[in-house]
Short mmCIF file of C-alpha atoms and ligand atoms in Angstrom, two decimals:
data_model
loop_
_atom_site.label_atom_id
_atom_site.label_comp_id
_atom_site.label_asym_id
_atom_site.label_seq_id
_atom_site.Cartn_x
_atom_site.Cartn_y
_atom_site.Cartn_z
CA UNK A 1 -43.03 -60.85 23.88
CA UNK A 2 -40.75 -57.58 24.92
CA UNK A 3 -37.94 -56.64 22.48
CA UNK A 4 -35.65 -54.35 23.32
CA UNK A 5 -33.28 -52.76 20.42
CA UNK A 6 -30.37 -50.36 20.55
CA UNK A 7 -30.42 -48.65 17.02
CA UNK A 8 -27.51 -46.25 14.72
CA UNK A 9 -28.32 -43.96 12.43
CA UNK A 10 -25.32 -42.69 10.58
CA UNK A 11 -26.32 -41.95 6.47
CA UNK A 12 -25.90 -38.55 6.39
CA UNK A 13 -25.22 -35.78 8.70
CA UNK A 14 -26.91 -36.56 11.84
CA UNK A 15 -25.53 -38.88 14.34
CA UNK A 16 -28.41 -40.78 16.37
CA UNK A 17 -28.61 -43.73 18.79
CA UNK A 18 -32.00 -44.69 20.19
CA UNK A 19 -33.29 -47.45 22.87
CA UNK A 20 -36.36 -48.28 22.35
CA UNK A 21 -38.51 -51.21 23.85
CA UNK A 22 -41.64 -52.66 22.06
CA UNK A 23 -44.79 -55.36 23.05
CA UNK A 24 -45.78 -58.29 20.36
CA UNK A 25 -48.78 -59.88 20.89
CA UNK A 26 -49.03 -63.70 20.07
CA UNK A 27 -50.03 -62.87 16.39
CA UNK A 28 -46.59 -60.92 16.13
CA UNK A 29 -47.87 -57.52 16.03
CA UNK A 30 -46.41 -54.79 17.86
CA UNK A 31 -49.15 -53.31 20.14
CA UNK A 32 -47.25 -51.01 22.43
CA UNK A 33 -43.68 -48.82 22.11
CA UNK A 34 -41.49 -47.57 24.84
CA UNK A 35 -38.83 -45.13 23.50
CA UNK A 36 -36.24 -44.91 26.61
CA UNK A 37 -33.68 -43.36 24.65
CA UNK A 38 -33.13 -40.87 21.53
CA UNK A 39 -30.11 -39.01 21.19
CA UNK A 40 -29.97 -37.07 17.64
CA UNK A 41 -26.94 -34.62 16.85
CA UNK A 42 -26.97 -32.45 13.77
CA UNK A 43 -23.50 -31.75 12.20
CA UNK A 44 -25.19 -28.89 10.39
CA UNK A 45 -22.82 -26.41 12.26
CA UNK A 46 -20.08 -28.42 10.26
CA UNK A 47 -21.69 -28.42 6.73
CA UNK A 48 -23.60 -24.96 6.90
CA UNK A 49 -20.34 -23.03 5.57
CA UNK A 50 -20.43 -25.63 2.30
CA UNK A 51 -24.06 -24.70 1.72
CA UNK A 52 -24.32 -28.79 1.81
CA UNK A 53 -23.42 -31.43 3.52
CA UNK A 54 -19.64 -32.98 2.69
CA UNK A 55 -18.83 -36.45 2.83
CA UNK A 56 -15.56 -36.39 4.30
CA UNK A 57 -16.80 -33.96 6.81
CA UNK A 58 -19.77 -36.12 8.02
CA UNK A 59 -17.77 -39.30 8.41
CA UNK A 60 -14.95 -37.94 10.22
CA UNK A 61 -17.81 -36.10 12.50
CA UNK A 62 -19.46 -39.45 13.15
CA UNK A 63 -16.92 -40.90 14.03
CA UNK A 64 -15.77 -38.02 16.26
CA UNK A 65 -19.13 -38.62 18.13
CA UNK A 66 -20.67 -42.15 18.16
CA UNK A 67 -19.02 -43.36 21.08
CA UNK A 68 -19.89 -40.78 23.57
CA UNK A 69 -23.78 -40.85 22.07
CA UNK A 70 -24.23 -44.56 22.37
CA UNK A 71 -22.98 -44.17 25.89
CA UNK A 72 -25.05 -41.10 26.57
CA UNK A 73 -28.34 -43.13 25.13
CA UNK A 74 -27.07 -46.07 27.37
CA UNK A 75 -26.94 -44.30 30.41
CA UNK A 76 -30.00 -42.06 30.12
CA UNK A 77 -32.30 -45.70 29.20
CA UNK A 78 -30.56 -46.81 31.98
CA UNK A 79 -30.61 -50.50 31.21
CA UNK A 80 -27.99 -52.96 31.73
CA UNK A 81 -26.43 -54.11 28.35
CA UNK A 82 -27.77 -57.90 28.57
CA UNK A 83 -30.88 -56.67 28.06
CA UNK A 84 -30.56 -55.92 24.65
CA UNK A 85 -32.23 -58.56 22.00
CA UNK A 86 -30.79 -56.68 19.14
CA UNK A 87 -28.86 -54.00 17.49
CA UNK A 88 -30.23 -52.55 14.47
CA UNK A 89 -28.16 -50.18 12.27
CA UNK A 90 -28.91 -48.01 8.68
CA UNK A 91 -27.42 -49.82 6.13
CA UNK A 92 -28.31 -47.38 3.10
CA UNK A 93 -29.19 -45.61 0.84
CA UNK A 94 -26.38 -43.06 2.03
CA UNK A 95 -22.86 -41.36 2.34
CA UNK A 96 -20.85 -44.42 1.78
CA UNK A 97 -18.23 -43.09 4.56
CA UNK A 98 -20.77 -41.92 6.91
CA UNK A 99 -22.74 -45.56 7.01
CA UNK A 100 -19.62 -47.46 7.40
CA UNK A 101 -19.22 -45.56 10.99
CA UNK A 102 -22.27 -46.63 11.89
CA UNK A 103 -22.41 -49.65 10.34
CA UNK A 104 -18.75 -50.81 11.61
CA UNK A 105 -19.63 -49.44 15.17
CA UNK A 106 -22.71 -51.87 15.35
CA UNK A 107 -21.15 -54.66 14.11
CA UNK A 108 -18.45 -54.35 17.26
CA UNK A 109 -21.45 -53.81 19.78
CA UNK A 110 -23.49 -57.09 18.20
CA UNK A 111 -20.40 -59.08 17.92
CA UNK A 112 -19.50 -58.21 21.84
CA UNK A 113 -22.79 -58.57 23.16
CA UNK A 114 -23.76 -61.81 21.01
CA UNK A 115 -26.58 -60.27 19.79
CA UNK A 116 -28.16 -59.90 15.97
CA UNK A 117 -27.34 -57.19 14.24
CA UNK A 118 -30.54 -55.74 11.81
CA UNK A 119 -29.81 -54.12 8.73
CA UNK A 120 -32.25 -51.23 7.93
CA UNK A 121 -32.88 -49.50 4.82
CA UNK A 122 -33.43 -45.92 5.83
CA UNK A 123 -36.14 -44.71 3.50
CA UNK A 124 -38.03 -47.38 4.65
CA UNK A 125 -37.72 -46.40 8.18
CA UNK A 126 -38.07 -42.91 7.26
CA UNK A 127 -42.14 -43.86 7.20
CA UNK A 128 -41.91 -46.13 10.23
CA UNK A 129 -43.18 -43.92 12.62
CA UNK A 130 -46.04 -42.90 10.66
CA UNK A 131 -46.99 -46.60 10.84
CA UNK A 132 -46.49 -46.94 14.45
CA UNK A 133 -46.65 -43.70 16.63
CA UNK A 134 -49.61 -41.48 16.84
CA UNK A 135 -47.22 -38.73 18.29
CA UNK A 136 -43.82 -38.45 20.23
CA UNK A 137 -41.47 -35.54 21.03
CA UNK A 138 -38.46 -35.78 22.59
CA UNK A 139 -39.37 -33.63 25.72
CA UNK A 140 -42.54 -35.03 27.10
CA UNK A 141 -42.72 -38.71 26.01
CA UNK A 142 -39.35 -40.57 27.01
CA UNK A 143 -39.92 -43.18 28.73
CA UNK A 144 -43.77 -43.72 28.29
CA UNK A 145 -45.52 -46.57 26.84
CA UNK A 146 -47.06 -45.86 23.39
CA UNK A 147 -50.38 -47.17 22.05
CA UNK A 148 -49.55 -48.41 18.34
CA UNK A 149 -51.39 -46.72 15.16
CA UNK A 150 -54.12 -48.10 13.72
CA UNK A 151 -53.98 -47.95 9.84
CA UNK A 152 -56.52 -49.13 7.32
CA UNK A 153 -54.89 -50.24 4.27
CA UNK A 154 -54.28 -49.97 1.27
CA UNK A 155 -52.12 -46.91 1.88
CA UNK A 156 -50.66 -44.44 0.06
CA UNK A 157 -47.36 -43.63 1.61
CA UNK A 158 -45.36 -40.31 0.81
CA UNK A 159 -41.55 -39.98 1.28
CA UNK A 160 -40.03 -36.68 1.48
CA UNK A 161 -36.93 -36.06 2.58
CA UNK A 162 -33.61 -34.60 1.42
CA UNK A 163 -32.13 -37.69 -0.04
CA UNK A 164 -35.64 -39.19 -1.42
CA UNK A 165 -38.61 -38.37 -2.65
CA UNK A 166 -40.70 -41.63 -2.98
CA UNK A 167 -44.68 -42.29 -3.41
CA UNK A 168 -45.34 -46.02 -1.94
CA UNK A 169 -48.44 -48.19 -2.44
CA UNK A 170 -48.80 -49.99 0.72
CA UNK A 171 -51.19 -53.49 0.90
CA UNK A 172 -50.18 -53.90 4.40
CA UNK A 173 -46.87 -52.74 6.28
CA UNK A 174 -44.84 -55.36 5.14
CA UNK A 175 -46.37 -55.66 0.91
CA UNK A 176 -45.16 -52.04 -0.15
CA UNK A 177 -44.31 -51.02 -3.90
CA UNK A 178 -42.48 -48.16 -5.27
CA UNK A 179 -45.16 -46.23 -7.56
CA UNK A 180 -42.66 -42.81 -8.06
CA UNK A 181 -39.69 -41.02 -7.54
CA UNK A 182 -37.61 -38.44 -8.06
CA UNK A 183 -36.27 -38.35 -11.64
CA UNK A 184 -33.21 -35.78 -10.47
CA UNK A 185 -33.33 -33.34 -6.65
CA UNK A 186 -34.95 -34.82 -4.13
CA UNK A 187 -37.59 -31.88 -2.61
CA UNK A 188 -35.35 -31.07 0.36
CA UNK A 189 -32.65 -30.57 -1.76
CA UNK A 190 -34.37 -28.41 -3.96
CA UNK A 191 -35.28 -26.00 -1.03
CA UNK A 192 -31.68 -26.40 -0.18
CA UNK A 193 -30.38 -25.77 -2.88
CA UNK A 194 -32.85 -22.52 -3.79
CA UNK A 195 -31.70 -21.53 0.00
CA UNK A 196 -28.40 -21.50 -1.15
CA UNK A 197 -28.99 -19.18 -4.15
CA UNK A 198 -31.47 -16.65 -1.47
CA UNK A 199 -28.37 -16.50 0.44
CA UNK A 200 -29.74 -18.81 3.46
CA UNK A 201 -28.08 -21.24 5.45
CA UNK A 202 -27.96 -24.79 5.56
CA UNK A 203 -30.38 -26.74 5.78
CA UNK A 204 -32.51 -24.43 3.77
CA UNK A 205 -36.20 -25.80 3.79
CA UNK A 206 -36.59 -24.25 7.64
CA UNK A 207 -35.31 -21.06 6.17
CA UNK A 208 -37.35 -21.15 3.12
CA UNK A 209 -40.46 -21.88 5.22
CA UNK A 210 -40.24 -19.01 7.41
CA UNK A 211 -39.79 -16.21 4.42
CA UNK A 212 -42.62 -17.95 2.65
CA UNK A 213 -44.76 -17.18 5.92
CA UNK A 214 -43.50 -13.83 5.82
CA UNK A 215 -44.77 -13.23 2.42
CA UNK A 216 -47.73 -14.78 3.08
CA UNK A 217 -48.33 -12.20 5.99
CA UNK A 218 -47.70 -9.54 3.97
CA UNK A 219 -49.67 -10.62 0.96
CA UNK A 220 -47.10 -10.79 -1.42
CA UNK A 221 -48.07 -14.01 -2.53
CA UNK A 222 -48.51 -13.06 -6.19
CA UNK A 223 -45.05 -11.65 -7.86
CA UNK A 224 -43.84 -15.21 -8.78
CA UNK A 225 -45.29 -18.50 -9.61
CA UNK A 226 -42.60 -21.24 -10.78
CA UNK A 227 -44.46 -24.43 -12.67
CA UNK A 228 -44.82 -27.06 -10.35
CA UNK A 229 -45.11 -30.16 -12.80
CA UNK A 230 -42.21 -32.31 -14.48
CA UNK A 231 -42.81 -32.06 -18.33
CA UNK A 232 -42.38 -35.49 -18.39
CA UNK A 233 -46.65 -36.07 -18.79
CA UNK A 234 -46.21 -39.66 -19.78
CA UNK A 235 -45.19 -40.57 -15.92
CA UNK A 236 -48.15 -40.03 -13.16
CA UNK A 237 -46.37 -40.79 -10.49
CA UNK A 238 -42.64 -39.64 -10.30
CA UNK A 239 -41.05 -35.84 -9.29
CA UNK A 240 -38.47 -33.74 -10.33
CA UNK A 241 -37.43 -30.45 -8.91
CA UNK A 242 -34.05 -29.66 -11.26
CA UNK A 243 -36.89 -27.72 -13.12
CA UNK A 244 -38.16 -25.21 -10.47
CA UNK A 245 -34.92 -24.78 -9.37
CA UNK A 246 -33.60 -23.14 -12.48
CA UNK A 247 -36.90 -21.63 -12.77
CA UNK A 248 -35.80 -19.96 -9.98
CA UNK A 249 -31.95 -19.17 -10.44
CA UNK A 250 -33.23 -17.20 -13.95
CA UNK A 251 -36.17 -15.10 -12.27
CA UNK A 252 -32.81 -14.68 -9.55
CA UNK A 253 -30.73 -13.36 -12.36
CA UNK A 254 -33.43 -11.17 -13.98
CA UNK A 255 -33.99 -9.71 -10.43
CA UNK A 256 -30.30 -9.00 -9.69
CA UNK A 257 -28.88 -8.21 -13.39
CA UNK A 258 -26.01 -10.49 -12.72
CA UNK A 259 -26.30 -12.47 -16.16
CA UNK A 260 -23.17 -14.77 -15.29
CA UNK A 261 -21.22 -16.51 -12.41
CA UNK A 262 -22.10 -17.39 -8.62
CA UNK A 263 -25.86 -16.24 -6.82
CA UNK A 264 -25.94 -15.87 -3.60
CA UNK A 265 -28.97 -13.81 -3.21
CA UNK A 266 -26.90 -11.22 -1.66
CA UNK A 267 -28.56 -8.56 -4.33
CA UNK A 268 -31.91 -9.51 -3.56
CA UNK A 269 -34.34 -7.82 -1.29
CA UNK A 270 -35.91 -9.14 1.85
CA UNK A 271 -39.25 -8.63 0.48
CA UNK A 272 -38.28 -9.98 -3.14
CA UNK A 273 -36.48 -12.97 -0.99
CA UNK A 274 -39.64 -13.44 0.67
CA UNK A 275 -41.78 -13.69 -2.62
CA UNK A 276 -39.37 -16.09 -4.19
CA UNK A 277 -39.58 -17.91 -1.20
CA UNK A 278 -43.16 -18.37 -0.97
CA UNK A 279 -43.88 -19.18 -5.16
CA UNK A 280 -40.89 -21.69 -4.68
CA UNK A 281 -42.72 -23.37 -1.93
CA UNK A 282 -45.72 -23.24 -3.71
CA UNK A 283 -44.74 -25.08 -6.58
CA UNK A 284 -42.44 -27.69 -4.56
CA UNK A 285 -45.65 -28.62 -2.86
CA UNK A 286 -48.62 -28.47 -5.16
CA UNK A 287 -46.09 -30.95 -7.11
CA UNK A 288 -46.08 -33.64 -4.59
CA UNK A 289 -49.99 -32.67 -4.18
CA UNK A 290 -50.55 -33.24 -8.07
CA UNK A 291 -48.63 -36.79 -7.56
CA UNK A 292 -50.85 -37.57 -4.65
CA UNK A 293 -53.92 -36.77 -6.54
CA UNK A 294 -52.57 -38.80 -9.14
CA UNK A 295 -52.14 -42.12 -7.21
CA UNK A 296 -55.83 -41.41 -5.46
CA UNK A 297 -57.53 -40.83 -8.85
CA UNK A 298 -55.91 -44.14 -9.99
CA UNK A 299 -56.10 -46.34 -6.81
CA UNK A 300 -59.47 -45.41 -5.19
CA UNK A 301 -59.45 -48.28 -2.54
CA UNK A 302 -56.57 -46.04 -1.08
CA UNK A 303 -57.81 -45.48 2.88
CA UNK A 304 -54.49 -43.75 4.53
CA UNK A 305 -52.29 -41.29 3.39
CA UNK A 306 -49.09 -41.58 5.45
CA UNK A 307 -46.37 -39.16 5.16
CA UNK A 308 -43.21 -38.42 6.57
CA UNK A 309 -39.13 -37.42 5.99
CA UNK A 310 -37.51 -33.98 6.78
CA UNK A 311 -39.74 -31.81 4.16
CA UNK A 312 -43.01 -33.32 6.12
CA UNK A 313 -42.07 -30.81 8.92
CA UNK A 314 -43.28 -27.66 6.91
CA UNK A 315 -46.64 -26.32 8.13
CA UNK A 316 -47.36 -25.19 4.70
CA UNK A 317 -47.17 -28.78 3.77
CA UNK A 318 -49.21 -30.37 6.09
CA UNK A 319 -51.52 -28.06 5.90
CA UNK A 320 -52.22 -28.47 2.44
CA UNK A 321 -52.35 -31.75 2.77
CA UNK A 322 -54.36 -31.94 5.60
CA UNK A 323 -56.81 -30.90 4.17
CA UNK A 324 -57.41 -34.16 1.23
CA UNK A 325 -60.64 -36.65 1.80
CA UNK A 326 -58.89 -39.64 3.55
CA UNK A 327 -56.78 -40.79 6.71
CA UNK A 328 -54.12 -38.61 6.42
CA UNK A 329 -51.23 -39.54 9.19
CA UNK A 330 -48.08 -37.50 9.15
CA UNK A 331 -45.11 -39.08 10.92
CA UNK A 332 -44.30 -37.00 14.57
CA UNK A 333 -42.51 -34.10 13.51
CA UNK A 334 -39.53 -34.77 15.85
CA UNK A 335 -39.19 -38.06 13.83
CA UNK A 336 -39.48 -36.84 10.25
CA UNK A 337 -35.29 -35.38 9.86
CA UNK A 338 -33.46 -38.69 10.51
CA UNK A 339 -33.05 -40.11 13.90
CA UNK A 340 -32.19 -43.33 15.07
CA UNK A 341 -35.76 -44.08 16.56
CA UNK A 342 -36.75 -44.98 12.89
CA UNK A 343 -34.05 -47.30 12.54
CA UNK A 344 -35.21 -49.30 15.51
CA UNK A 345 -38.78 -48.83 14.50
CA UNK A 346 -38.45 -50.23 11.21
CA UNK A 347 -36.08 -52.74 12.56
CA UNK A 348 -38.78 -54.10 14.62
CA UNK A 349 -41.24 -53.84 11.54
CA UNK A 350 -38.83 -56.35 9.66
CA UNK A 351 -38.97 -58.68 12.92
CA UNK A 352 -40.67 -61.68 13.14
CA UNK A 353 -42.94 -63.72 15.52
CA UNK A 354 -40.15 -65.05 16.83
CA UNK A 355 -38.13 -61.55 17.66
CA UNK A 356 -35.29 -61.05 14.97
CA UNK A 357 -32.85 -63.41 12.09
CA UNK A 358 -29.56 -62.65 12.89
CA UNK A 359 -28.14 -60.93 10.19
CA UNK A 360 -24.19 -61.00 12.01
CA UNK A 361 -22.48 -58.88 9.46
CA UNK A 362 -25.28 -56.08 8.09
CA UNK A 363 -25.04 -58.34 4.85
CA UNK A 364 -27.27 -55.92 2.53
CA UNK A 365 -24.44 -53.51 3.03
O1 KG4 B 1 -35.16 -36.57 6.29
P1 KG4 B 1 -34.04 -35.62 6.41
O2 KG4 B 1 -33.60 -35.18 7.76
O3 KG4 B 1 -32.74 -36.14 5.72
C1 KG4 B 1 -32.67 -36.96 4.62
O4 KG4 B 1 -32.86 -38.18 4.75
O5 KG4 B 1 -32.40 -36.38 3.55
O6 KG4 B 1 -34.46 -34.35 5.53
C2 KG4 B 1 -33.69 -33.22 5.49
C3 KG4 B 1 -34.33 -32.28 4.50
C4 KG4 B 1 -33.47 -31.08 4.17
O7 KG4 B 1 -33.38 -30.96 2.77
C5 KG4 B 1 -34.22 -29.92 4.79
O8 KG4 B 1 -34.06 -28.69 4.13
C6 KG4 B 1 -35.65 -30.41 4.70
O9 KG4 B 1 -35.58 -31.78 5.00
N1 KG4 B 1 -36.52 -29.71 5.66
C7 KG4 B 1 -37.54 -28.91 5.29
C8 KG4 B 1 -38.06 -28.36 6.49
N2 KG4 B 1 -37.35 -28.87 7.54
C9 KG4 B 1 -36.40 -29.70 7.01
N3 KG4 B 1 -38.02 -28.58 4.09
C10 KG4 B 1 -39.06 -27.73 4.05
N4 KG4 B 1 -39.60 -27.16 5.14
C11 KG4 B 1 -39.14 -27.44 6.38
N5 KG4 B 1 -39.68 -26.88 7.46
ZN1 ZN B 2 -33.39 -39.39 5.83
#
């Protein structure tokens, strides 16, 4: 059987439409992926002056936008519309305003083309493309057919993003449970938000990344060390970042001498920058490391590692984390920030043998 799915991504601040068109085999499982459109654009430009993204903002910028990026990803897939099965769309977690762009915008598009209309969740699909594509960027593979993954299960599945941090025990792709999360920040929005108080620009983790590598360089790897664990010793299993981050803001203050009001690492030098940097991303990591281990020690039947969401871009990260016992499958990097590809992806995960239940009005929004 060939689907073929037009999928919205609107939960935050990126506005994405992908086409993408996938094989089942007679058992139902999807052997081979054609991605024939994906069109991602980043309203960072509107939220960097905020140091965060802003809800108003990103709504009224999807909006803006979601019209002329459907039709952009209709024309370059070059497809007629009938040949859609389905539209699928990212019905939360996320910006309330921002989703009901993309949520509203779908609906219009199912309900003119008599089509079903999926609703996603989007941390799921955050790890789709771990479970389906062994690699993809933007440039070289539009328009090719894709091989599937192959993944032995059980997995352990890692989330990181920077909405969600999540640590999944999968039994199969479709039998997943929730074994952590983040008690307060999410990772990415701890390096944002310890961006912020270097004096970087939104988003931060890029930012943070590339001092950290500077230090590193340099050797200056030593000055700082911020505790990477939750004090919390009772849960195994779940993060929290609130910690490090004031860790950080009081080695900040103690740096700069300012005892009260705003930091915006504007007193700081590059090479004490670059330190901070690299400790900070030290600790953010061997945390989600210690979880890891955690889950491992606990569940040794564990044969994949699968991880994915913006943070899973950092080179530090995968490194480090290349480097455990097992299967360890990182999603493509071009499909860890959000993107509309994991919508359809995980839209065609929730499928069945039969192609897709209509679901005419997103109802789990
Ligand atoms: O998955 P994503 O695009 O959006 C959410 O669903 O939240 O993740 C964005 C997050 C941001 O916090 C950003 O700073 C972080 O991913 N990020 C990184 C890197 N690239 C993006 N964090 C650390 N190192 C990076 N290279
Ligand atoms: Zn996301």
């Amino acid at each position: 059987m060939q689907l073929t799915i037009l999928s919205i991504e609107s939960s935050c601040d990126e506005t994405a439409v992908s086409i993408i068109k996938a094989l089942k085999d007679d058992q139902g499982n999807i052997t081979k992926i054609n991605i024939l459109a994906h069109e991602v654009e980043s309203q960072n430009e509107s939220h960097a002056p905020f140091g965060g993204v802003v809800p108003e903002v990103a709504a009224r910028d999807h909006l803006a936008k979601i019209y002329d990026i459907t039709n952009t990803a209709l024309t370059k897939a070059k497809i007629k519309n009938s040949e859609l099965n389905a539209i699928a769309v990212t019905m939360g977690p996320g910006l309330i305003g921002a989703l009901m762009v993309g949520v509203l915008f779908a609906r219009g598009l199912a309900l003119s083309l008599q089509i079903p209309l999926i609703s996603v969740n989007h941390v799921d699909a955050h790890l789709a493309p771990a479970l389906l594509l062994k690699k993809f960027t933007p440039k070289n593979d539009i328009n090719i057919w894709h091989e599937t993954q192959k993944i032995s299960f059980p997995a352990l599945a890692l989330t990181v993003s920077g909405g969600h941090c999540h640590l999944s025990l999968l039994k199969s792709i479709q039998e997943k449970t929730i074994l952590g999360k983040s008690l307060d920040d999410a990772c990415g929005e701890a390096f944002d938000k310890v961006a912020k108080l270097l004096g970087l620009n939104y988003p931060g983790g890029p930012f943070i990344e590339v001092l950290a590598k500077e230090a590193e360089l340099k050797g200056n790897t030593n000055e700082f060390s911020f505790p990477s664990k939750p004090s919390n010793k009772e849960n195994r299993y779940n993060f929290s970042y609130s910690g490090i981050k004031t860790a950080v803001m009081e080695v900040i203050r103690k740096e700069t001498g300012i005892k009260k009001g705003k930091i915006t690492g504007k007193d700081l030098s590059i090479e004490k920058k670059q330190s901070i940097a690299y400790a900070f991303q030290q600790a953010a990591i061997n945390q989600l490391y210690d979880r890891v281990e955690n889950a491992l020690k606990d569940n040794p039947e564990i044969q994949t590692i699968l991880i994915a969401g913006g943070v899973a871009q950092n080179l530090k990260f995968r490194e480090i984390f290349s480097s455990i016992n097992k299967q360890v499958i990182f999603a493509p990097p071009s499909l860890c920030s959000d993107n509309a590809t994991m919508i359809g992806l995980q839209a065609l995960l929730n499928s069945n043998q039969n192609g897709f239940n209509d679901h005419p009005y997103a109802k789990y929004f």
